[in-house]
Short mmCIF file of C-alpha atoms in Angstrom, two decimals:
data_model
loop_
_atom_site.label_atom_id
_atom_site.label_comp_id
_atom_site.label_asym_id
_atom_site.label_seq_id
_atom_site.Cartn_x
_atom_site.Cartn_y
_atom_site.Cartn_z
CA UNK H 1 17.34 -1.29 -47.55
CA UNK H 2 16.95 -4.26 -45.23
CA UNK H 3 16.06 -3.07 -41.72
CA UNK H 4 16.46 -5.91 -39.23
CA UNK H 5 15.12 -3.88 -36.31
CA UNK H 6 18.47 -3.63 -34.54
CA UNK H 7 17.81 -0.01 -33.62
CA UNK H 8 14.37 -0.84 -32.23
CA UNK H 9 15.58 -3.39 -29.66
CA UNK H 10 16.60 -1.13 -26.78
CA UNK H 11 13.69 1.26 -27.29
CA UNK H 12 11.30 -1.68 -27.29
CA UNK H 13 12.81 -2.96 -24.02
CA UNK H 14 12.45 0.45 -22.42
CA UNK H 15 8.86 0.71 -23.60
CA UNK H 16 8.00 -2.68 -22.13
CA UNK H 17 9.71 -1.75 -18.84
CA UNK H 18 7.92 1.60 -18.68
CA UNK H 19 4.62 -0.14 -19.44
CA UNK H 20 5.19 -2.59 -16.55
CA UNK H 21 5.93 0.24 -14.10
CA UNK H 22 2.96 2.31 -15.23
CA UNK H 23 0.66 -0.71 -15.05
CA UNK H 24 1.78 -1.46 -11.51
CA UNK H 25 1.36 2.18 -10.48
CA UNK H 26 -2.11 2.34 -12.06
CA UNK H 27 -3.21 -0.82 -10.28
CA UNK H 28 -1.74 0.57 -7.06
CA UNK H 29 -3.62 3.85 -7.31
CA UNK H 30 -6.93 2.09 -7.91
CA UNK H 31 -6.20 -0.13 -4.89
CA UNK H 32 -5.31 3.00 -2.90
CA UNK H 33 -8.73 4.49 -3.59
CA UNK H 34 -10.38 1.21 -2.57
CA UNK H 35 -8.29 1.08 0.61
CA UNK H 36 -9.16 4.69 1.47
CA UNK H 37 -12.88 4.04 1.02
CA UNK H 38 -12.80 0.74 2.95
CA UNK H 39 -10.84 2.23 5.85
CA UNK H 40 -13.02 5.33 6.08
CA UNK H 41 -16.20 3.23 5.97
CA UNK H 42 -14.83 0.90 8.65
CA UNK H 43 -13.94 3.92 10.82
CA UNK H 44 -17.42 5.37 10.30
CA UNK H 45 -18.94 2.04 11.30
CA UNK H 46 -16.76 1.92 14.42
CA UNK H 47 -17.82 5.47 15.26
CA UNK H 48 -21.47 4.53 14.76
CA UNK H 49 -21.16 1.77 17.38
CA UNK H 50 -19.57 4.12 19.90
CA UNK H 51 -15.82 4.27 19.30
CA UNK H 52 -14.74 7.86 19.97
CA UNK H 53 -11.23 7.77 18.39
CA UNK H 54 -9.99 10.15 21.07
CA UNK H 55 -6.24 9.97 21.52
CA UNK H 56 -5.27 11.22 25.01
CA UNK H 57 -1.74 12.28 24.05
CA UNK H 58 -3.08 15.29 22.16
CA UNK H 59 -6.61 15.22 23.48
CA UNK H 60 -7.83 15.24 19.90
CA UNK H 61 -10.40 13.05 18.19
CA UNK H 62 -9.28 11.56 14.88
CA UNK H 63 -11.65 12.79 12.15
CA UNK H 64 -12.90 10.40 9.47
CA UNK H 65 -11.06 12.39 6.82
CA UNK H 66 -7.84 11.71 8.75
CA UNK H 67 -8.25 8.00 8.16
CA UNK H 68 -8.61 8.55 4.42
CA UNK H 69 -5.59 10.86 4.22
CA UNK H 70 -3.26 8.62 6.23
CA UNK H 71 -4.41 5.52 4.35
CA UNK H 72 -3.83 7.27 1.03
CA UNK H 73 -0.37 8.48 2.02
CA UNK H 74 0.91 5.13 3.26
CA UNK H 75 -0.70 3.26 0.37
CA UNK H 76 1.26 5.48 -2.03
CA UNK H 77 4.40 4.68 -0.03
CA UNK H 78 3.57 1.01 -0.64
CA UNK H 79 3.24 1.66 -4.37
CA UNK H 80 6.64 3.37 -4.42
CA UNK H 81 8.18 0.36 -2.65
CA UNK H 82 6.51 -2.03 -5.12
CA UNK H 83 7.72 -0.01 -8.13
CA UNK H 84 11.27 0.10 -6.73
CA UNK H 85 11.25 -3.64 -6.14
CA UNK H 86 9.90 -4.30 -9.65
CA UNK H 87 12.72 -2.19 -11.01
CA UNK H 88 15.61 -3.50 -8.90
CA UNK H 89 14.71 -6.87 -7.36
CA UNK H 90 14.99 -10.32 -8.86
CA UNK H 91 11.98 -11.44 -6.77
CA UNK H 92 9.84 -8.31 -6.37
CA UNK H 93 6.56 -9.95 -5.29
CA UNK H 94 8.15 -12.02 -2.54
CA UNK H 95 10.24 -9.12 -1.26
CA UNK H 96 7.25 -6.79 -1.37
CA UNK H 97 5.10 -9.13 0.73
CA UNK H 98 7.83 -9.50 3.35
CA UNK H 99 8.44 -5.75 3.46
CA UNK H 100 4.76 -4.78 3.54
CA UNK H 101 3.83 -7.33 6.21
CA UNK H 102 6.79 -6.20 8.34
CA UNK H 103 5.82 -2.53 8.00
CA UNK H 104 2.19 -3.38 8.80
CA UNK H 105 3.31 -5.19 11.97
CA UNK H 106 5.39 -2.16 12.97
CA UNK H 107 2.37 0.11 12.34
CA UNK H 108 0.44 -1.79 15.00
CA UNK H 109 2.74 -0.52 17.76
CA UNK H 110 1.63 3.18 18.00
CA UNK H 111 -2.05 2.39 18.70
CA UNK H 112 -0.89 0.23 21.60
CA UNK H 113 1.24 3.06 23.02
CA UNK H 114 -1.06 6.08 22.52
CA UNK H 115 -3.00 5.57 25.74
CA UNK H 116 -6.45 5.50 24.15
CA UNK H 117 -9.29 3.50 25.65
CA UNK H 118 -9.70 -0.17 24.75
CA UNK H 119 -12.38 0.41 22.12
CA UNK H 120 -10.32 3.05 20.31
CA UNK H 121 -7.13 0.98 20.50
CA UNK H 122 -8.88 -2.12 19.18
CA UNK H 123 -10.53 -0.15 16.37
CA UNK H 124 -7.23 1.48 15.41
CA UNK H 125 -5.52 -1.90 15.28
CA UNK H 126 -8.26 -3.22 13.02
CA UNK H 127 -8.14 -0.11 10.87
CA UNK H 128 -4.44 -0.68 10.26
CA UNK H 129 -5.26 -4.11 8.89
CA UNK H 130 -8.04 -2.98 6.52
CA UNK H 131 -5.82 -1.18 3.98
CA UNK H 132 -3.15 -3.86 4.35
CA UNK H 133 -5.66 -6.50 3.28
CA UNK H 134 -6.47 -4.42 0.21
CA UNK H 135 -3.01 -3.19 -0.79
CA UNK H 136 -0.67 -6.10 -0.06
CA UNK H 137 -2.45 -8.83 -2.08
CA UNK H 138 -3.29 -6.44 -4.93
CA UNK H 139 0.26 -5.16 -5.35
CA UNK H 140 1.80 -8.62 -4.84
CA UNK H 141 -0.48 -10.10 -7.53
CA UNK H 142 0.32 -7.21 -9.84
CA UNK H 143 4.05 -7.72 -9.27
CA UNK H 144 3.74 -11.44 -10.03
CA UNK H 145 1.92 -10.83 -13.31
CA UNK H 146 4.52 -8.29 -14.39
CA UNK H 147 7.51 -10.55 -13.71
CA UNK H 148 6.21 -13.77 -15.26
#
């Protein structure tokens, strides 16, 4: 019997596609952990120099664990966007960068509107940029290597 591998073609394509998505997700989750650590350390440093992270709207102080949780959540949202773009976009890396930078810019608005003191507002703005500088380049690079 001469098997030319005709039956293996589609399965092989699906395997390669699944491998690309899993690789991107794995890279994204490692970057998420790095972003969570970097953001939490930056928040701890800001706290150590006197930033109180008190938000007057609720009268609450943002705990360090809150920075890690929010960073982790929105980093995973970024991974989901990257995976969707890898699956359905002809230019996933370019579209991801535009989307992520736009969403990062939008995320800078709430700290400006929350009514916190200048030190807290400035620190919050900076803390929005920390995970962006970890996640955006990492996921964009990973998207590029998976589409070449």
